[in-house]
Short mmCIF file of C-alpha atoms in Angstrom, two decimals:
data_model
loop_
_atom_site.label_atom_id
_atom_site.label_comp_id
_atom_site.label_asym_id
_atom_site.label_seq_id
_atom_site.Cartn_x
_atom_site.Cartn_y
_atom_site.Cartn_z
CA MET A 1 -8.90 45.91 -25.15
CA ILE A 2 -11.92 44.74 -27.16
CA VAL A 3 -15.36 46.34 -27.10
CA ARG A 4 -18.44 44.19 -27.79
CA ILE A 5 -21.56 46.08 -28.96
CA TRP A 6 -25.10 44.76 -29.31
CA ARG A 7 -28.39 46.55 -30.08
CA GLY A 8 -32.00 45.91 -29.14
CA GLN A 9 -35.20 47.87 -28.70
CA ALA A 10 -38.31 47.78 -26.52
CA PRO A 11 -41.54 49.76 -26.38
CA LEU A 12 -41.29 52.87 -24.21
CA GLY A 13 -42.56 52.22 -20.70
CA ALA A 14 -42.75 49.05 -18.64
CA ARG A 15 -41.11 46.74 -21.18
CA ALA A 16 -38.13 49.06 -21.68
CA ASP A 17 -37.85 49.42 -17.91
CA ALA A 18 -37.97 45.63 -17.51
CA TYR A 19 -35.15 45.16 -20.01
CA HIS A 20 -33.06 47.81 -18.27
CA GLU A 21 -33.57 46.09 -14.90
CA HIS A 22 -32.74 42.66 -16.33
CA VAL A 23 -29.48 43.77 -17.90
CA THR A 24 -28.25 45.96 -15.08
CA GLY A 25 -29.50 43.72 -12.29
CA MET A 26 -28.70 40.26 -13.67
CA VAL A 27 -26.53 40.17 -16.79
CA PHE A 28 -23.93 42.83 -16.04
CA PRO A 29 -23.29 41.60 -12.47
CA GLN A 30 -22.74 38.06 -13.83
CA LEU A 31 -20.20 39.37 -16.34
CA LYS A 32 -18.09 40.79 -13.51
CA ALA A 33 -17.24 37.23 -12.46
CA LEU A 34 -15.73 36.34 -15.85
CA ALA A 35 -11.99 36.56 -16.37
CA GLY A 36 -11.10 39.31 -18.79
CA HIS A 37 -14.30 41.30 -18.38
CA ARG A 38 -13.51 44.95 -17.68
CA ASP A 39 -16.68 47.02 -17.75
CA ALA A 40 -20.23 47.26 -19.07
CA TRP A 41 -22.36 50.19 -20.19
CA LEU A 42 -25.98 50.36 -21.21
CA LEU A 43 -26.84 53.22 -23.55
CA ARG A 44 -30.41 54.21 -24.39
CA ARG A 45 -32.30 56.66 -26.55
CA GLU A 46 -35.95 57.19 -27.37
CA VAL A 47 -36.89 56.75 -31.01
CA SER A 48 -40.48 56.76 -32.32
CA GLY A 49 -42.12 55.47 -29.15
CA GLU A 50 -39.46 52.88 -28.45
CA VAL A 51 -36.24 52.76 -26.52
CA GLU A 52 -33.16 51.67 -28.41
CA PHE A 53 -30.50 50.08 -26.21
CA LEU A 54 -26.82 49.58 -26.93
CA ALA A 55 -25.09 47.14 -24.62
CA VAL A 56 -21.37 47.91 -24.63
CA THR A 57 -19.01 45.58 -22.82
CA PHE A 58 -15.25 45.82 -22.48
CA TRP A 59 -12.94 42.81 -22.52
CA ASP A 60 -9.22 42.05 -22.36
CA SER A 61 -9.26 39.91 -25.51
CA LEU A 62 -11.38 37.94 -27.97
CA ASP A 63 -10.55 34.84 -25.93
CA SER A 64 -12.09 36.43 -22.84
CA ILE A 65 -15.25 37.16 -24.86
CA ARG A 66 -15.44 33.47 -25.75
CA SER A 67 -15.82 32.69 -22.04
CA PHE A 68 -19.13 34.57 -22.22
CA ALA A 69 -20.32 34.11 -25.79
CA GLY A 70 -18.93 30.73 -26.72
CA LYS A 71 -17.04 29.73 -29.85
CA ASP A 72 -19.04 31.97 -32.22
CA ILE A 73 -18.48 35.36 -30.61
CA GLY A 74 -20.36 37.09 -33.42
CA SER A 75 -23.67 35.60 -32.27
CA ALA A 76 -25.71 37.61 -29.81
CA ILE A 77 -26.59 36.19 -26.41
CA VAL A 78 -30.20 37.21 -25.74
CA GLU A 79 -31.72 35.48 -22.73
CA PRO A 80 -35.41 34.48 -22.65
CA GLU A 81 -36.16 37.23 -20.10
CA ALA A 82 -34.84 39.82 -22.54
CA ARG A 83 -36.59 38.28 -25.54
CA ALA A 84 -39.89 38.50 -23.65
CA VAL A 85 -39.76 42.31 -23.39
CA LEU A 86 -37.79 43.36 -26.46
CA SER A 87 -39.67 44.27 -29.65
CA GLY A 88 -36.58 43.60 -31.74
CA PHE A 89 -32.87 42.97 -31.46
CA ASP A 90 -29.77 42.17 -33.45
CA ASP A 91 -28.90 38.49 -33.57
CA PHE A 92 -25.24 39.46 -33.82
CA ALA A 93 -22.68 41.44 -31.84
CA ARG A 94 -19.89 43.57 -33.21
CA HIS A 95 -16.38 43.72 -31.83
CA TYR A 96 -13.92 46.60 -32.01
CA GLU A 97 -10.36 46.85 -30.85
CA VAL A 98 -9.78 50.00 -28.85
CA ALA A 99 -7.44 52.03 -31.00
CA PHE A 100 -7.13 55.07 -28.75
CA LYS A 101 -8.29 56.22 -25.32
CA ALA A 102 -7.71 59.72 -23.99
#
């Protein structure tokens, strides 16, 4: 299994709430329809008046990630709705092979 991790941040309040709603209401449900997608988590923490988000998605393989991200899986996919409310974000995603699960 492969884990894809991406990071972004939004100001605390309505913009952070809007990002949360966009990801959990639109993006993650769309991922469920893709072959090889296993799960999705959204992590958050407050830091200096902002909310930092980590989007963590789980996939069967790098090939299954390509069905979502395209040929360059290292590039982040940040939709216009997310860009409108985020104050910053990584333009890349990181991928890790699951080495152990208890």
